[in-house]
XYZ file of C-alpha atoms in Angstrom:
524
model
C -4.692 -63.733 -6.794
C -5.926 -65.713 -3.784
C -5.878 -68.961 -5.773
C -2.330 -68.164 -6.939
C -1.173 -67.756 -3.340
C -2.769 -71.078 -2.416
C -0.544 -72.789 -4.983
C 2.587 -71.217 -3.434
C 2.743 -72.308 0.223
C 6.356 -71.226 0.794
C 5.626 -67.749 -0.519
C 2.882 -67.524 2.102
C 5.284 -68.791 4.783
C 7.910 -66.245 3.751
C 5.543 -63.315 4.328
C 5.143 -63.747 8.132
C 8.897 -64.382 8.401
C 9.712 -61.128 6.606
C 7.141 -59.243 8.670
C 8.513 -60.694 11.910
C 12.085 -59.778 10.975
C 11.105 -56.194 10.173
C 9.035 -55.751 13.357
C 11.761 -57.147 15.615
C 14.540 -55.247 13.832
C 12.892 -51.832 14.049
C 10.887 -52.111 17.286
C 12.447 -54.862 19.448
C 9.104 -55.495 21.166
C 9.449 -58.850 22.935
C 5.903 -59.163 24.220
C 4.613 -59.444 20.646
C 6.408 -62.776 20.365
C 4.576 -64.159 23.404
C 1.229 -62.761 22.255
C 1.491 -64.051 18.686
C 2.845 -67.449 19.806
C -0.064 -67.923 22.214
C -2.645 -66.760 19.689
C -1.133 -68.987 16.997
C -1.190 -72.098 19.181
C -4.740 -71.309 20.328
C -5.917 -70.953 16.708
C -4.387 -74.293 15.699
C -5.854 -76.057 18.751
C -9.308 -74.623 18.033
C -9.070 -75.773 14.432
C -8.145 -79.317 15.538
C -10.919 -79.726 18.113
C -13.749 -78.260 16.028
C -15.840 -80.823 14.176
C -16.190 -79.024 10.867
C -12.479 -78.432 10.283
C -12.881 -77.252 6.711
C -15.256 -74.458 7.735
C -12.647 -73.214 10.218
C -9.587 -73.885 8.034
C -8.646 -70.191 8.197
C -7.905 -70.636 11.915
C -5.110 -73.037 11.013
C -3.649 -70.535 8.521
C -3.812 -67.739 11.103
C -2.104 -69.984 13.648
C 0.731 -70.880 11.266
C 1.149 -67.199 10.365
C 1.446 -66.200 14.019
C 3.880 -69.006 14.844
C 6.246 -68.191 11.987
C 5.982 -64.489 12.794
C 7.034 -65.278 16.373
C 9.803 -67.624 15.263
C 11.323 -65.014 12.951
C 11.125 -62.413 15.745
C 13.026 -64.714 18.106
C 15.673 -65.584 15.512
C 16.128 -61.916 14.626
C 16.468 -60.978 18.295
C 19.099 -63.689 18.687
C 21.125 -62.377 15.725
C 20.868 -58.779 16.911
C 22.157 -59.814 20.343
C 25.079 -61.589 18.653
C 26.036 -58.331 16.920
C 25.900 -56.230 20.109
C 29.007 -55.436 22.165
C 28.704 -54.888 25.904
C 32.193 -55.866 27.069
C 34.828 -53.526 28.573
C 36.462 -51.141 26.103
C 39.875 -51.228 27.807
C 42.610 -53.487 26.492
C 42.063 -57.186 27.119
C 43.614 -60.409 25.908
C 41.480 -62.242 23.354
C 41.723 -65.418 21.337
C 40.692 -64.754 17.740
C 40.029 -66.968 14.741
C 40.431 -65.446 11.255
C 37.305 -66.259 9.232
C 38.400 -64.997 5.787
C 41.694 -64.224 4.116
C 42.806 -60.730 5.279
C 42.257 -57.782 2.943
C 45.231 -55.501 2.339
C 44.703 -51.812 3.154
C 47.192 -48.941 2.850
C 48.984 -49.576 6.171
C 47.265 -52.615 7.649
C 45.423 -55.854 6.990
C 41.697 -55.960 7.640
C 40.831 -59.267 9.309
C 37.331 -60.609 9.816
C 37.581 -62.659 12.969
C 35.515 -64.513 15.504
C 36.336 -63.715 19.131
C 36.594 -67.153 20.694
C 37.275 -66.137 24.307
C 38.790 -63.509 26.593
C 41.155 -63.899 29.524
C 39.710 -63.159 32.974
C 40.923 -63.628 36.551
C 39.188 -67.009 36.694
C 40.421 -68.236 33.308
C 39.277 -67.976 29.710
C 35.667 -66.861 29.188
C 33.949 -67.849 25.943
C 32.485 -64.965 23.861
C 31.797 -66.180 20.297
C 31.221 -62.829 18.570
C 32.428 -61.540 15.199
C 34.696 -58.513 14.868
C 36.720 -56.489 12.365
C 40.371 -56.239 13.430
C 43.141 -54.218 11.755
C 46.700 -55.581 12.052
C 49.737 -53.483 10.990
C 51.571 -54.635 7.872
C 54.813 -56.545 8.461
C 56.460 -59.747 7.321
C 54.454 -61.879 9.758
C 51.016 -60.351 9.239
C 51.433 -60.701 5.465
C 51.262 -64.491 5.830
C 47.999 -64.581 7.803
C 45.159 -66.561 6.257
C 41.685 -67.874 6.987
C 41.689 -70.453 9.775
C 44.646 -68.990 11.714
C 44.269 -68.439 15.474
C 45.643 -65.351 17.185
C 46.156 -64.229 20.743
C 46.047 -60.462 20.961
C 46.068 -57.745 23.589
C 43.623 -55.308 22.032
C 40.953 -52.758 22.842
C 37.669 -53.651 21.137
C 34.863 -51.126 20.850
C 31.515 -50.623 19.184
C 31.702 -49.615 15.507
C 31.346 -45.936 14.627
C 30.933 -44.007 11.396
C 34.328 -43.826 9.716
C 33.451 -40.929 7.358
C 31.672 -37.925 8.817
C 28.601 -36.914 6.816
C 28.742 -39.982 4.561
C 25.435 -41.419 3.335
C 26.828 -44.911 3.905
C 25.825 -46.175 7.347
C 28.890 -48.209 8.315
C 27.541 -49.083 11.782
C 24.310 -50.548 10.403
C 26.231 -52.364 7.664
C 28.421 -54.135 10.242
C 25.423 -54.930 12.440
C 23.578 -56.535 9.529
C 26.686 -58.583 8.733
C 26.817 -59.802 12.337
C 29.938 -57.899 13.469
C 29.802 -56.704 17.065
C 32.945 -54.584 17.339
C 36.137 -53.324 15.720
C 39.701 -53.042 16.991
C 43.173 -51.879 16.016
C 46.109 -54.060 17.011
C 49.392 -52.374 17.913
C 52.706 -53.729 16.657
C 53.878 -56.625 18.811
C 50.509 -57.026 20.575
C 49.541 -60.217 18.793
C 50.914 -63.685 18.140
C 49.959 -66.784 16.199
C 48.705 -69.656 18.328
C 47.802 -73.273 17.709
C 44.319 -74.382 18.691
C 44.690 -77.432 20.897
C 41.067 -78.544 21.059
C 39.999 -81.001 18.388
C 36.979 -79.966 16.328
C 35.314 -80.804 13.063
C 36.903 -79.166 10.013
C 35.400 -75.776 9.162
C 33.882 -76.206 5.687
C 34.177 -72.478 4.960
C 37.876 -72.447 5.882
C 38.510 -75.540 3.765
C 36.749 -73.881 0.825
C 38.852 -70.712 1.190
C 42.018 -72.814 1.362
C 41.043 -74.532 -1.881
C 40.214 -71.179 -3.471
C 43.575 -69.735 -2.375
C 45.441 -72.646 -3.965
C 43.559 -72.283 -7.246
C 44.134 -68.508 -7.298
C 47.866 -69.136 -6.946
C 47.703 -71.527 -9.922
C 45.781 -68.895 -11.898
C 48.390 -66.241 -11.064
C 51.099 -68.427 -12.591
C 49.032 -68.781 -15.771
C 48.178 -65.057 -15.979
C 50.949 -62.979 -14.372
C 49.509 -59.696 -15.724
C 47.447 -57.832 -13.118
C 44.540 -56.790 -15.374
C 44.056 -60.189 -17.003
C 44.478 -62.015 -13.708
C 42.026 -59.638 -12.026
C 39.336 -60.266 -14.656
C 39.826 -64.047 -14.626
C 39.879 -64.172 -10.806
C 36.717 -62.066 -10.673
C 34.830 -64.163 -13.218
C 35.666 -67.533 -11.668
C 36.239 -66.752 -7.982
C 34.641 -63.332 -7.414
C 37.978 -61.907 -6.244
C 38.269 -58.188 -7.076
C 41.454 -57.347 -5.157
C 43.673 -57.386 -8.267
C 41.394 -55.068 -10.294
C 42.390 -51.427 -10.640
C 39.910 -48.591 -10.049
C 39.555 -47.868 -13.782
C 38.233 -51.351 -14.540
C 35.982 -51.365 -11.477
C 34.435 -48.050 -12.526
C 34.041 -49.290 -16.104
C 32.114 -52.381 -15.036
C 29.977 -50.382 -12.615
C 29.108 -47.650 -15.130
C 28.130 -50.094 -17.891
C 25.950 -52.338 -15.714
C 28.441 -55.207 -15.883
C 29.623 -55.232 -12.258
C 27.676 -58.442 -11.638
C 30.176 -60.441 -13.719
C 32.923 -59.696 -11.178
C 30.919 -61.108 -8.278
C 30.350 -64.821 -8.643
C 26.582 -65.068 -8.288
C 23.438 -66.171 -10.077
C 24.766 -65.358 -13.569
C 27.825 -67.604 -13.184
C 25.843 -70.393 -11.546
C 23.221 -70.202 -14.316
C 25.934 -70.341 -17.001
C 27.574 -73.324 -15.332
C 24.222 -75.078 -14.947
C 23.487 -74.558 -18.651
C 26.939 -75.895 -19.586
C 26.427 -78.985 -17.429
C 22.861 -79.426 -18.671
C 23.892 -79.400 -22.361
C 25.671 -82.820 -22.475
C 22.613 -84.524 -20.963
C 20.068 -82.749 -23.148
C 20.330 -85.288 -25.944
C 19.418 -88.185 -23.643
C 15.773 -87.158 -23.697
C 13.216 -85.848 -21.213
C 11.967 -89.030 -19.600
C 11.397 -88.942 -15.849
C 14.325 -91.259 -15.102
C 16.642 -89.259 -17.369
C 15.604 -86.024 -15.645
C 16.347 -87.524 -12.241
C 19.702 -88.901 -13.362
C 20.583 -85.562 -14.933
C 19.948 -83.628 -11.733
C 21.687 -86.234 -9.560
C 24.821 -85.738 -11.675
C 24.585 -81.947 -12.028
C 23.815 -80.855 -8.447
C 27.018 -82.243 -6.833
C 29.067 -80.518 -9.545
C 27.240 -77.250 -8.835
C 28.079 -77.468 -5.134
C 31.655 -78.364 -6.060
C 31.828 -75.081 -7.970
C 30.382 -73.259 -4.953
C 33.107 -74.867 -2.813
C 36.035 -73.737 -4.990
C 34.654 -70.182 -5.032
C 34.926 -70.071 -1.237
C 31.238 -70.675 -0.403
C 30.512 -66.958 -0.686
C 26.942 -65.985 0.275
C 26.017 -64.977 -3.305
C 27.125 -68.353 -4.711
C 25.430 -70.283 -1.918
C 22.188 -68.368 -2.557
C 22.267 -69.056 -6.298
C 23.292 -72.706 -5.883
C 20.533 -73.212 -3.321
C 17.986 -71.854 -5.812
C 19.190 -74.196 -8.546
C 19.263 -77.081 -6.080
C 15.567 -76.614 -5.387
C 15.043 -76.315 -9.136
C 16.774 -79.685 -9.548
C 14.902 -81.289 -6.650
C 11.608 -80.093 -8.111
C 12.490 -81.766 -11.408
C 13.469 -84.961 -9.590
C 10.097 -85.253 -7.849
C 8.229 -84.279 -11.025
C 6.968 -80.847 -9.978
C 7.057 -77.581 -11.911
C 10.680 -76.637 -11.450
C 11.269 -72.919 -11.951
C 8.422 -71.147 -10.173
C 7.865 -68.498 -7.542
C 7.233 -71.225 -4.980
C 10.604 -72.849 -5.721
C 12.409 -69.533 -5.277
C 10.372 -68.856 -2.126
C 11.619 -72.128 -0.596
C 15.237 -70.998 -0.817
C 14.384 -67.491 0.453
C 12.387 -68.944 3.355
C 15.174 -71.325 4.436
C 17.847 -68.625 4.157
C 15.829 -66.209 6.299
C 15.193 -68.887 8.903
C 18.929 -69.668 8.936
C 19.967 -66.006 9.085
C 17.175 -63.397 9.384
C 19.545 -60.467 8.787
C 20.039 -61.745 5.219
C 16.912 -59.692 4.551
C 18.989 -56.499 4.854
C 21.839 -57.758 2.666
C 21.997 -55.850 -0.632
C 23.126 -58.922 -2.556
C 20.256 -60.981 -1.149
C 17.717 -58.336 -2.137
C 19.137 -57.845 -5.639
C 19.373 -61.560 -6.412
C 15.831 -62.407 -5.348
C 14.237 -59.368 -6.967
C 16.111 -60.221 -10.181
C 14.862 -63.817 -10.099
C 11.294 -62.803 -9.283
C 11.354 -60.331 -12.164
C 12.732 -62.936 -14.565
C 10.010 -65.409 -13.591
C 7.167 -62.918 -13.920
C 8.291 -60.443 -16.593
C 10.491 -62.502 -18.904
C 7.654 -64.730 -20.243
C 5.668 -61.582 -21.091
C 8.581 -59.942 -22.923
C 9.682 -63.107 -24.667
C 6.179 -63.691 -25.994
C 6.257 -60.358 -27.830
C 8.546 -61.721 -30.548
C 9.541 -65.100 -31.961
C 11.731 -65.947 -34.931
C 12.469 -69.116 -36.863
C 16.165 -68.288 -36.668
C 17.737 -69.857 -33.514
C 20.434 -67.156 -33.332
C 17.858 -64.359 -33.365
C 15.831 -66.190 -30.705
C 18.990 -66.526 -28.570
C 19.743 -62.805 -28.861
C 16.126 -61.921 -28.089
C 16.221 -64.232 -25.063
C 19.347 -62.467 -23.750
C 17.665 -59.101 -24.230
C 14.446 -60.083 -22.449
C 16.210 -61.753 -19.520
C 18.553 -58.763 -19.103
C 15.653 -56.312 -19.319
C 13.582 -58.282 -16.806
C 16.439 -58.494 -14.311
C 17.291 -54.805 -14.767
C 13.670 -53.732 -14.238
C 13.448 -55.926 -11.143
C 16.579 -54.464 -9.578
C 16.398 -50.858 -10.862
C 14.691 -49.326 -7.770
C 17.227 -50.973 -5.450
C 20.181 -49.948 -7.647
C 19.008 -46.337 -7.612
C 18.394 -46.455 -3.853
C 21.759 -48.005 -2.926
C 24.117 -46.895 -5.712
C 22.380 -43.716 -7.010
C 22.961 -44.601 -10.654
C 21.354 -46.426 -13.553
C 23.237 -47.772 -16.608
C 21.480 -46.935 -19.886
C 23.625 -49.328 -21.925
C 22.896 -52.454 -19.875
C 21.368 -54.235 -22.889
C 24.488 -53.660 -24.991
C 26.688 -54.629 -22.042
C 24.875 -57.904 -21.421
C 24.811 -58.804 -25.126
C 28.572 -58.351 -25.111
C 29.367 -59.668 -21.625
C 27.324 -62.849 -21.214
C 28.712 -64.788 -24.240
C 32.276 -63.726 -23.357
C 31.843 -64.557 -19.658
C 30.693 -68.033 -20.692
C 33.831 -68.512 -22.793
C 36.119 -67.084 -20.085
C 34.511 -69.226 -17.387
C 35.091 -72.398 -19.410
C 38.636 -71.413 -20.397
C 39.700 -70.499 -16.863
C 38.194 -73.688 -15.404
C 40.018 -75.807 -17.991
C 43.368 -74.031 -17.599
C 43.272 -74.006 -13.787
C 42.331 -77.707 -13.685
C 45.166 -78.653 -16.066
C 47.655 -76.473 -14.151
C 46.994 -78.518 -10.997
C 48.680 -81.484 -12.730
C 51.017 -80.031 -15.366
C 52.778 -76.759 -16.093
C 51.149 -75.021 -19.055
C 53.483 -73.406 -21.632
C 52.831 -69.727 -22.302
C 51.920 -70.217 -25.954
C 49.019 -72.506 -24.987
C 47.471 -69.721 -22.886
C 47.159 -67.440 -25.938
C 43.390 -68.117 -26.450
C 42.662 -67.032 -22.872
C 44.810 -63.888 -23.250
C 42.970 -63.037 -26.461
C 39.499 -63.468 -24.912
C 40.382 -61.417 -21.827
C 41.835 -58.607 -23.941
C 38.650 -58.407 -26.064
C 36.607 -58.425 -22.856
C 38.522 -55.560 -21.211
C 38.739 -53.403 -24.343
C 35.031 -53.878 -25.067
C 33.959 -52.825 -21.555
C 36.145 -49.700 -21.732
C 34.670 -48.720 -25.107
C 31.098 -49.213 -23.870
C 31.889 -47.018 -20.849
C 33.049 -44.224 -23.168
C 29.664 -44.085 -24.905
C 28.090 -40.674 -24.074
C 25.478 -40.857 -21.306
C 26.201 -44.554 -20.744
C 25.235 -44.145 -17.093
C 22.897 -41.722 -15.327
C 24.308 -40.747 -11.937
C 23.220 -38.724 -8.888
C 19.822 -40.402 -8.702
C 18.264 -40.366 -5.247
C 15.067 -41.922 -3.913
C 14.020 -42.849 -0.396
C 12.647 -46.188 0.768
C 9.095 -44.958 0.124
C 10.061 -44.379 -3.499
C 11.432 -47.922 -3.715
C 8.178 -49.348 -2.347
C 6.131 -47.203 -4.750
C 8.189 -48.310 -7.761
C 7.805 -51.977 -6.903
C 4.106 -51.580 -6.211
C 3.724 -49.825 -9.575
C 5.521 -52.720 -11.277
C 3.200 -55.162 -9.500
C 0.138 -53.224 -10.689
C 1.451 -53.189 -14.270
C 1.844 -56.969 -14.224
C -1.683 -57.339 -12.860
C -2.955 -54.961 -15.546
C -1.295 -57.054 -18.242
C -2.878 -60.293 -16.987
C -6.278 -59.065 -15.746
C -6.786 -55.984 -17.988
C -9.044 -54.270 -15.437
C -9.476 -50.499 -15.342
C -9.186 -50.482 -11.534
C -5.425 -51.094 -11.815
C -5.080 -48.013 -14.028
C -6.838 -45.938 -11.366
C -4.579 -47.373 -8.669
C -1.480 -46.561 -10.731
C -2.635 -42.998 -11.299
C -3.370 -42.592 -7.583
C 0.060 -43.963 -6.690
C 1.790 -41.548 -9.063
C -0.194 -38.647 -7.580
C 0.828 -39.592 -4.035
C 4.482 -39.799 -5.075
C 4.392 -36.388 -6.750
C 2.864 -34.872 -3.604
C 5.447 -36.671 -1.443
C 8.462 -35.316 -3.363
C 6.991 -31.820 -3.639
């Protein structure tokens, strides 16, 4: 185990970062940062001045651990301060910038905004905090979009629980997303403004503008709400057009991940782009050329999907995969995945508490560790059977890796996930290709209705199949509840099982039995 960790430096760097984030988030003890920073620097200095550096190499490791622990504490403290609100709660005039396209609610539009500044007696004071603002529905608010600037007279306050007794902690959710406050705008208390100061274009806003244009083209191709909703979800991750029946069907069958553009879609696109270059060979120069051509296309896909966090995470992972292949290293490994996790946590420490971040990385870690074990259990000479078996093992690995988190957050577990993924993944691949082709063509020419028939046919099969799978008795087990200790125990048990498979030592059996005993006592 120690030798394995030595071969994964970024996994070792991620551990002090995660520890520092957790300590700062739950304790907010500032003096630890000073203590660990000083001890880390002292350890590195001692290592450098000692003659026999190899004998004292552990001092250098301890120093690096302490420094990254301190750095993650400082970055976490900075993000937590950005999500705190200590301004007056009476009505004030604010300048707001809309960060994402508003979401329609029953009587208002929910706008995610950044508070640029507030008006004071001495002029405009810069604030730079994120907020959730609700604007009443009317003809003017219906045209708001990402990138618009508003001036509003509004009372902003700290978030509070919107449903009494709900298990969902809305206040913590907003804090982890970086939102400091919420506000409700009265009719006539806001106006559109034009930002006078020149600044560099906002890449996120440009991406959302591109996505909005392509969604409008898609709506002209598929005017039906259900078909448009599925196509928009598969390609752009937009779920606004989906009705509750379809949302529940995807959730109950374990297929909700196809409606959020994430690792599955990026992996499918990567495989589709990889296929044309496969026949060129596996020489080092060909591998480099292949990745140089594929990676810009992958980021282009991330751009048209609005640079959502899930797509950026997945594309970042595949980018490191491609870079590893370019420099001739083992591409898909725990260290490669750890690089992307490490950089994301350094960029935004509160990503650690994002459900999507946790699910995606646990799924990838499970695929890397468990999938080779499962795939080695069976091999056929028939390529089709091998393909089906590969889908089953990858789906099972990802489901095992995310099961504790799914039970903890969503209190359910789909029993038909294997059937769902066998049905969904091939169809999602076809739909993704079809929608990309049709949307691209529609940007230049109007497509006659009869030419869209193949896409209609595929979407209809997709929707009908999901509904039939949902109607299978006991397709989903609900009302499952575990606490965070149960999540840790389940993951530790999985870790011990993997060790038992590789090492085959009786001590891991004893540890598993002891862990099960502790959990039984805990829940009793």
